[in-house]
Coordinates of C-alpha atoms and ligand atoms in Angstrom, one line a residue:
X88 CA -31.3 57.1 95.4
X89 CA -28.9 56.6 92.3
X90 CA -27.9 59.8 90.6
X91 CA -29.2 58.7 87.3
X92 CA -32.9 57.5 89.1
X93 CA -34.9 58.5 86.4
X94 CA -33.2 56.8 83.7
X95 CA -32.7 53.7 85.7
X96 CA -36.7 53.0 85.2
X97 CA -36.0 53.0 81.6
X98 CA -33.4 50.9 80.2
X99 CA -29.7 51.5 79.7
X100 CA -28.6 52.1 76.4
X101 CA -25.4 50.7 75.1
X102 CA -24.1 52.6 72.0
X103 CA -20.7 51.6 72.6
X104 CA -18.8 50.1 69.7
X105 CA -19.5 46.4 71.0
X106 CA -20.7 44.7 72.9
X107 CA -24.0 45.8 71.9
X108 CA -27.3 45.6 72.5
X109 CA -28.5 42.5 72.7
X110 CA -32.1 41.3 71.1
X111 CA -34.8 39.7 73.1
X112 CA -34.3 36.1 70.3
X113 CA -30.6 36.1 71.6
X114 CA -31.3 36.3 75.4
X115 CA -34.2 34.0 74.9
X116 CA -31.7 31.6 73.7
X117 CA -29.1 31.5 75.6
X118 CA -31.6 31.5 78.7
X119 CA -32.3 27.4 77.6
X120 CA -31.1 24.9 79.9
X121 CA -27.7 24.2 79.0
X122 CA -27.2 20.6 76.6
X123 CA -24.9 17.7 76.4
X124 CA -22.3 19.2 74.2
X125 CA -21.4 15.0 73.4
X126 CA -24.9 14.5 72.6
X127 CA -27.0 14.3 68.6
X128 CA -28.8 17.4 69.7
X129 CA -25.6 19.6 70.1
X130 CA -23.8 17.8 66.9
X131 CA -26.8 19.3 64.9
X132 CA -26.2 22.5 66.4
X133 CA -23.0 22.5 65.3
X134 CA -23.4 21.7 61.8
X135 CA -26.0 24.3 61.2
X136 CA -23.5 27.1 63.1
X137 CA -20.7 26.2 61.2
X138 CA -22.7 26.6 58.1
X139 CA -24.5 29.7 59.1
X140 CA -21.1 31.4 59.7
X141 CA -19.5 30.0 56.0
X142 CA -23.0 32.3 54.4
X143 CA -21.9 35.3 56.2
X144 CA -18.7 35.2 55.3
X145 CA -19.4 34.4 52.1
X146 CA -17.1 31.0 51.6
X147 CA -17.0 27.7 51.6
X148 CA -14.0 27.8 53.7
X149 CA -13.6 25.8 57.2
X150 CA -14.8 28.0 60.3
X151 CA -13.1 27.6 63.6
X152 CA -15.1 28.9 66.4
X153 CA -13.8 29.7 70.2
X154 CA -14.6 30.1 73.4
X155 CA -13.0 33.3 73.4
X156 CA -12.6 36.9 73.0
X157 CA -11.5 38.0 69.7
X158 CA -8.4 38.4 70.8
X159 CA -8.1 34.8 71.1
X160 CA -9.0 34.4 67.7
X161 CA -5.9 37.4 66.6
X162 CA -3.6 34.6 68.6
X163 CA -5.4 31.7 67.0
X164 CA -4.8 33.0 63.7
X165 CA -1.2 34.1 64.0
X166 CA 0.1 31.0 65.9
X167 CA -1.2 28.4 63.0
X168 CA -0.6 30.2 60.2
X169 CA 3.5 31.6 61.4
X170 CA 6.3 29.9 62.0
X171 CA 8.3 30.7 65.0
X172 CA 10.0 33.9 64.0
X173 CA 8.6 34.2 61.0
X174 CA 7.5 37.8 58.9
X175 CA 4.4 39.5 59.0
X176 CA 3.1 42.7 57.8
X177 CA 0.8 44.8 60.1
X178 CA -1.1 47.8 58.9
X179 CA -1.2 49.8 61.2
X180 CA -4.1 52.7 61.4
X181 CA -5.6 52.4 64.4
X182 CA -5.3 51.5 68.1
X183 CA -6.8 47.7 67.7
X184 CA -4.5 47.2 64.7
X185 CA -1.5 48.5 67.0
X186 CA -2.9 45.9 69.9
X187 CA -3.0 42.8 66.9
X188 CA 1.1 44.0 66.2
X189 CA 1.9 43.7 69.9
X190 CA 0.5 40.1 70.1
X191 CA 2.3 39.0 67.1
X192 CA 5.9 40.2 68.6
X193 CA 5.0 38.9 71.7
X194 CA 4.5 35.9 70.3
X195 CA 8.4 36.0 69.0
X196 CA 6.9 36.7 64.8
X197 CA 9.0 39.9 63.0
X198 CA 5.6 42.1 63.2
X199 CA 6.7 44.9 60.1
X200 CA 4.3 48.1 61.0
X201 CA 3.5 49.8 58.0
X202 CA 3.0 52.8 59.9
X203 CA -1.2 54.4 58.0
X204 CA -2.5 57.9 59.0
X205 CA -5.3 57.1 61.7
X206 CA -7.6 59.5 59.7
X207 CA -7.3 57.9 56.8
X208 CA -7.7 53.9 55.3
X209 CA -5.2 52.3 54.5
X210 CA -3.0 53.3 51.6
X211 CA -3.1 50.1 49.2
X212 CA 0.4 51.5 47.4
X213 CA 2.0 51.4 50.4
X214 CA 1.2 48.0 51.1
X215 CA 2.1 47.0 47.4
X216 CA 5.6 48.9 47.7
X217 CA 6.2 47.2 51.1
X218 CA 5.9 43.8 49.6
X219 CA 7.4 44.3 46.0
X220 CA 10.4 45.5 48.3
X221 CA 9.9 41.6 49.8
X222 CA 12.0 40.3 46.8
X223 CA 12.9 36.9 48.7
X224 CA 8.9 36.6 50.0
X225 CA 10.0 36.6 53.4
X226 CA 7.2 38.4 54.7
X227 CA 4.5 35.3 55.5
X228 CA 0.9 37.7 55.7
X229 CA -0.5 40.5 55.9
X230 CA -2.7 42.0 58.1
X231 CA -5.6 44.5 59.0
X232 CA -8.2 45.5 60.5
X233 CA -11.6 45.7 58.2
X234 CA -13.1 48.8 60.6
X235 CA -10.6 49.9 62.7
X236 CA -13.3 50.1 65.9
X237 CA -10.8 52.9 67.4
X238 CA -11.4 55.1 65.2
X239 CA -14.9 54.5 62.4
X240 CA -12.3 53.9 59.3
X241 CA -12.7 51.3 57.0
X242 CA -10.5 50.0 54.9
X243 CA -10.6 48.5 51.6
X244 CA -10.1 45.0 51.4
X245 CA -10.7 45.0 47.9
X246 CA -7.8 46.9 47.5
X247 CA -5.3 45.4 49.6
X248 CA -5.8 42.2 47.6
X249 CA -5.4 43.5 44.6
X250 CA -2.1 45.3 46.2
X251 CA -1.0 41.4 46.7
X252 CA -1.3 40.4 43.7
X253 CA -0.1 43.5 41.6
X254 CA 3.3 42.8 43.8
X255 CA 2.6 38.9 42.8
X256 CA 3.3 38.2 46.5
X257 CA 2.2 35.1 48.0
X258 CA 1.6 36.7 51.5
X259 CA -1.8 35.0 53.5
X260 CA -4.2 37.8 53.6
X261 CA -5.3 38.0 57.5
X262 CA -8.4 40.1 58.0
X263 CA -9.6 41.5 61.4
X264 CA -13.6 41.9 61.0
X265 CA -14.2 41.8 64.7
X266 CA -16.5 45.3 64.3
X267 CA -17.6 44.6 60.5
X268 CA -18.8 41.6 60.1
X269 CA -22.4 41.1 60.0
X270 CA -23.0 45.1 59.6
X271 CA -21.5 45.9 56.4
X272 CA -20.2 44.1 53.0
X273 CA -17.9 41.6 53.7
X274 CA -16.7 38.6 51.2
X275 CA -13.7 35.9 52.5
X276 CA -13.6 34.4 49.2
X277 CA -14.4 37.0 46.4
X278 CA -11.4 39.1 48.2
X279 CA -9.1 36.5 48.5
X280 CA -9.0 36.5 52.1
X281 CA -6.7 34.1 54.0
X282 CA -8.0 34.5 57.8
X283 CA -11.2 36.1 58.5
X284 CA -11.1 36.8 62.1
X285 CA -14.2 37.8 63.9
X286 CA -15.8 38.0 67.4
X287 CA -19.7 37.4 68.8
X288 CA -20.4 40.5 70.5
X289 CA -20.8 43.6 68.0
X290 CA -22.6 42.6 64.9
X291 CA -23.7 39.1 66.0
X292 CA -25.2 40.6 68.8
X293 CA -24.5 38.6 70.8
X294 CA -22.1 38.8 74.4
X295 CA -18.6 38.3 74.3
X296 CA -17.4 35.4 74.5
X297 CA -17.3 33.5 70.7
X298 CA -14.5 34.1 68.5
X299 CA -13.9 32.6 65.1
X300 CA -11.4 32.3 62.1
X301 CA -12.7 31.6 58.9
X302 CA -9.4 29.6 57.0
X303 CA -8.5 29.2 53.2
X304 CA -7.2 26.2 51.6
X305 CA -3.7 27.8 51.7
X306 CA -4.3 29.1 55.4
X307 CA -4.1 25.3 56.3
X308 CA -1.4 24.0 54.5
X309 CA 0.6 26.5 56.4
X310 CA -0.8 25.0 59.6
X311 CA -0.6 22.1 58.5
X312 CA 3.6 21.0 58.9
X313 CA 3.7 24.4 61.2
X314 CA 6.2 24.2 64.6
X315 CA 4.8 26.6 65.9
X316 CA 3.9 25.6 69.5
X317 CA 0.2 25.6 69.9
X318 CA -2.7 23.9 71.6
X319 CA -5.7 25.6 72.6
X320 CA -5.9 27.4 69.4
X321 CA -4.6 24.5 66.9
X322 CA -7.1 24.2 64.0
X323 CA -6.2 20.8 63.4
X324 CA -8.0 19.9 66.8
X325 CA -10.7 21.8 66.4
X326 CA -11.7 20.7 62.5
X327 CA -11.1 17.3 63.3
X328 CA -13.7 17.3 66.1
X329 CA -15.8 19.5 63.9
X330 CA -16.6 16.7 61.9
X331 CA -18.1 15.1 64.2
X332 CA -20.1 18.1 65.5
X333 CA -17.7 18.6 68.5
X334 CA -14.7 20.3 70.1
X335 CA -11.5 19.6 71.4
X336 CA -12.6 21.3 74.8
X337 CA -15.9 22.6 76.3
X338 CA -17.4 24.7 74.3
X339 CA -20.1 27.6 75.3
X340 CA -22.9 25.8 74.5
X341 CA -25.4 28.6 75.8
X342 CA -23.6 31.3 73.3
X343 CA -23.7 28.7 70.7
X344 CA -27.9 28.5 71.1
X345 CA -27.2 32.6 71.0
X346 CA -25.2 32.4 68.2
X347 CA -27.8 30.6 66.2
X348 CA -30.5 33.2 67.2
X349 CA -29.1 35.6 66.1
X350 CA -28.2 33.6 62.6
X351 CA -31.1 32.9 61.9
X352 CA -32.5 36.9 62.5
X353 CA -29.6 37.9 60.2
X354 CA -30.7 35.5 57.9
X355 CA -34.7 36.6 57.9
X356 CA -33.6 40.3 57.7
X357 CA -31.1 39.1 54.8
X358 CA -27.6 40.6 54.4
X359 CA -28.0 43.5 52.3
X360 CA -30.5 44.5 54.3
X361 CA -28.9 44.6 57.6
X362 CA -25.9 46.0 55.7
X363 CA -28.4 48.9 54.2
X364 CA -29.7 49.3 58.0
X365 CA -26.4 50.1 59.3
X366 CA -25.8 52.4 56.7
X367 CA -28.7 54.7 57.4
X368 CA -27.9 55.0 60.8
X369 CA -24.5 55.9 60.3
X370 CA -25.8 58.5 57.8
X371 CA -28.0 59.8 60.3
X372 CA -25.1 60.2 63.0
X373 CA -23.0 61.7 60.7
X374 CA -25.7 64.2 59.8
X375 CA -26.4 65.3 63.4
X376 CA -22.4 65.1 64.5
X377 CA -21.8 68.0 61.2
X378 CA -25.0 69.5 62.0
X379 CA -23.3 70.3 65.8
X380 CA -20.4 71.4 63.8
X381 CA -18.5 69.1 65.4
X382 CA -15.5 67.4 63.3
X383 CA -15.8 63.4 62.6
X384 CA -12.5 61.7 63.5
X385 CA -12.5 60.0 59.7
X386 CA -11.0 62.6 56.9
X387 CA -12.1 60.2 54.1
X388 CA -16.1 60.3 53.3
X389 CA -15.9 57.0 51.2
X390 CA -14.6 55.8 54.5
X391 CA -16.6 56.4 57.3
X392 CA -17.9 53.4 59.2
X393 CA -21.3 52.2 59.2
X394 CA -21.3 50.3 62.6
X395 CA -19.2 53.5 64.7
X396 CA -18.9 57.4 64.4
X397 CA -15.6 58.8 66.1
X398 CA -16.0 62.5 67.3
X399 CA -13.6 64.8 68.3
X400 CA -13.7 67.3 71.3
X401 CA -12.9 71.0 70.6
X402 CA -9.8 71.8 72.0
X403 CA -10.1 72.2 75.6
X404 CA -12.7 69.6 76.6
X405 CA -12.4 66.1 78.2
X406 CA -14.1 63.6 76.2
X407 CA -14.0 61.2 78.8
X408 CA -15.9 63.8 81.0
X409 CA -18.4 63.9 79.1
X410 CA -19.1 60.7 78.5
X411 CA -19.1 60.6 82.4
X412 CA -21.7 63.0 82.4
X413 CA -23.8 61.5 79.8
X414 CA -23.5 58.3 81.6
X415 CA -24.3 59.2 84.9
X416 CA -27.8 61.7 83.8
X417 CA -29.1 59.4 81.3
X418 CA -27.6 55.8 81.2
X419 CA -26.2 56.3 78.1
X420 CA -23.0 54.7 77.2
X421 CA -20.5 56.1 74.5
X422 CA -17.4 54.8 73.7
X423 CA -14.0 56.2 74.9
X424 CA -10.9 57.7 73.0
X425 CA -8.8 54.6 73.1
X426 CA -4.5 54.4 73.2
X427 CA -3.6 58.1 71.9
X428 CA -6.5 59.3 71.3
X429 CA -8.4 59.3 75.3
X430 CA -9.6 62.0 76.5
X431 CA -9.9 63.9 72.8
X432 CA -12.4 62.0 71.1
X433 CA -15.6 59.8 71.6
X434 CA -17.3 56.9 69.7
X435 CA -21.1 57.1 69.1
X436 CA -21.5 53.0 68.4
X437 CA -24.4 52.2 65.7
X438 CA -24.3 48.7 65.4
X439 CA -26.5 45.0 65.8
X440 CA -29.6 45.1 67.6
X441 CA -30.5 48.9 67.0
X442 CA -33.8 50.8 66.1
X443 CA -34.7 54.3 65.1
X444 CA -35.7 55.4 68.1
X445 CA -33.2 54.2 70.0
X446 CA -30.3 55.7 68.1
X447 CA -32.8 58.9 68.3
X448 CA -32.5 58.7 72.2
X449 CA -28.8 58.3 71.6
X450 CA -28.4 61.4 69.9
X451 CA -30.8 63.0 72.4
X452 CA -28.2 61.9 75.0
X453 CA -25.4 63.0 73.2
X454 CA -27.4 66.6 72.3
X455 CA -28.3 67.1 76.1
X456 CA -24.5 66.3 76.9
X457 CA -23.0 68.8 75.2
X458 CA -25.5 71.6 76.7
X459 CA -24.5 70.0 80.2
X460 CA -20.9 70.7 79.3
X461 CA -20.6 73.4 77.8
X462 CA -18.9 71.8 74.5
X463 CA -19.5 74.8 71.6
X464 CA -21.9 73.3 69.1
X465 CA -24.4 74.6 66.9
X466 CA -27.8 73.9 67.0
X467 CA -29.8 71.5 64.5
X468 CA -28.3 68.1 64.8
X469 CA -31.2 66.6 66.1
X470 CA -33.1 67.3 63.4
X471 CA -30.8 66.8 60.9
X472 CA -30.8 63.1 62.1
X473 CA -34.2 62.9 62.3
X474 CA -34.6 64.3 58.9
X475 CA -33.3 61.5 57.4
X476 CA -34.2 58.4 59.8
X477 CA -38.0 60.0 58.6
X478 CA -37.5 60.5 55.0
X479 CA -35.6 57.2 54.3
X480 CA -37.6 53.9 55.1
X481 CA -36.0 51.6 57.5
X482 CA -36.7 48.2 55.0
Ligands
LIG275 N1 -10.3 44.0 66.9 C1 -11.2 44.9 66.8 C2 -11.4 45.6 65.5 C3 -12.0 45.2 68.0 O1 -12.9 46.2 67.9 C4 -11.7 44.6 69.2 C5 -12.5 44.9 70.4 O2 -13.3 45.8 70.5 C6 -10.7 43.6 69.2 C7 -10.0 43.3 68.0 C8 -10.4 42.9 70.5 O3 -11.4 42.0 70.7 P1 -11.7 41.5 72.2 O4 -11.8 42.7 73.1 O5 -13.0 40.7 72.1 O6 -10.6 40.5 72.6

């Protein structure tokens, strides 16, 4: 008999940070009989996708989609949009922001870290000092991550534009909204954004496996004449086939019927609505993680994620334990501490295909695995959760 029998009658529950759950539209669709992806049928698909993905983003702007992780789509976006050798900025708050740097000097670009606190978004007058420094305009974009997934900070996009053009740099803007986008406010073209990258399995709900990169006008003329070598990733290849409602390569048709599931869900619940859904919950996590007395890894209020809640261990407990713990009794996954921060911290995920009552089980999984380990909390956060899923209407 498994340790966790009991909750293995019931279903798991996956409030990790992405992947996430997954709704019953999604799996339906991906579950068809796989297509022709040469045929009319799939060309239609294609258009409607391509479109559906512009109205998230909010743009008009060309969308490249993957068959990839979003990791891919960090490689996609660096390799057409940089010369060999060429400059980049990387802010740098968080562990997935750290990962982005790595692939870029791998890659042979001059990654600059402009070293943020992890605590904190960030600092917008940094970035603007960095790049009025930049007299020549050597450094070719700048990037970050829109919720740093590591840690439940968000930082302002907004902001860092503006920091662009205060320092009347031409840098590209390259924007990482892998855990963001379709759970909170996002807008490619009202903040000026060069490279929206995102990824299929958090807010999308879908699995991993899709990755996309939304490009400006300005994004492609740097691809355009670019040396870089590429292949896979090439824009060119992919928009040129995209206009005929295909791709270069074999694309996964069966998370492409997903993709449009979920779409057209997003779409029915309409975006300030699922943006206002994640909010709540996030509320409501926050509410029962003080309640505990327990500290949330984010110092800044006005920046505390929507779609994650980081919380720290007290001083002397394993985080990784205890998710270990929760895991095994009741099927409950929670995010790990990732890079630096293993072992001292975990993330409560509270994002895509998520009700009240499951982020209530959640929290009772995350209540009944403190008592199991002894972690000093108060009592209460239960009920301060509950509080407000109750007082505030879902829709
Ligand atoms: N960027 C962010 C913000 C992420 O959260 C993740 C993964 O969780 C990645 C990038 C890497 O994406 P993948 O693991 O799909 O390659």
């Amino acid at each position: 008999m498994p340790e966790n029998y009991t909750s293995s009658l019931g279903r798991p529950l996956l409030q990790i940070p992405g992947p996430t759950n997954l709704p019953a539209a999604v799996l339906t669709a991906i579950a068809r009989p796989t297509i022709d992806h040469r045929s009319p049928e799939f060309a239609r698909l294609t258009g409607r996708l391509l479109k559906g993905m512009q109205e998230l983003v909010g743009s008009g702007d060309p969308v490249v989609i993957y068959p990839s992780s979003g990791s891919g789509a960090w490689e996609a976006a660096l390799t057409n949009a940089l010369a060999p050798g060429q400059q980049l900025l990387v802010c740098v708050n968080g562990h997935f922001a750290a990962l982005w740097c790595d692939v870029a000097t791998r890659l042979g670009f001059a990654a600059q870290v402009l070293e943020g606190d992890w605590r904190q978004p960030v600092d917008s007058a940094a970035v603007e000092a960095g790049l009025r420094a930049d007299t020549n305009h050597a450094i070719k974009a700048v990037a970050l991550v829109h919720n740093e997934t590591s840690t439940g900070v968000v930082n302002d996009i907004a902001a860092v534009r503006q920091a662009l053009d205060r320092a009347g740099h031409p840098a590209l803007l390259m924007v990482d909204t892998i855990s963001s986008l379709a759970s909170m406010d996002y807008r490619h073209d009202e903040w000026g954004v060069d490279i929206t990258v995102a990824a299929s399995q958090k807010g999308l709900m879908l699995p991993p496996g899709l990755s996309f990169n939304v490009v400006s006008q300005r994004a492609l003329a740097a691809a355009q004449d670019n040396p870089m070598p590429r292949s896979y990733w090439d824009w060119r290849a992919v928009l040129e086939a995209n206009e005929r409602g295909f791709f270069p390569y074999t694309p996964a048709t069966n998370l492409l019927f997903g993709l449009e599931a979920a779409l057209d869900m997003l779409t029915a619940e309409g975006l300030a609505r699922v943006t206002a859904r994640h909010a709540r919950h996030a509320r409501a996590v926050r509410a029962a993680v003080q309640a505990w007395g327990l500290e949330i890894y984010c110092r800044s209020a006005a920046a505390h994620s929507p779609t994650l809640t980081a919380v720290l261990m007290p001083e002397n407990h394993d985080a990784d334990q205890f998710r270990r713990t929760v895991e095994g009794r009741f099927d409950l996954a929670l995010g790990t501490g990732l890079g630096p921060l293993q072992g001292r911290l975990f993330r409560i995920g509270h994002l895509g295909a998520l009700d009240d009552l499951m982020l209530a089980g959640a929290l009772c999984g995350v209540a009944m695995g403190l008592r199991l380990e002894g972690v000093p909390h108060q009592s209460g956060g239960l009920e301060a959760a509950l509080e407000i899923l109750a007082a505030e209407e879902g829709h």
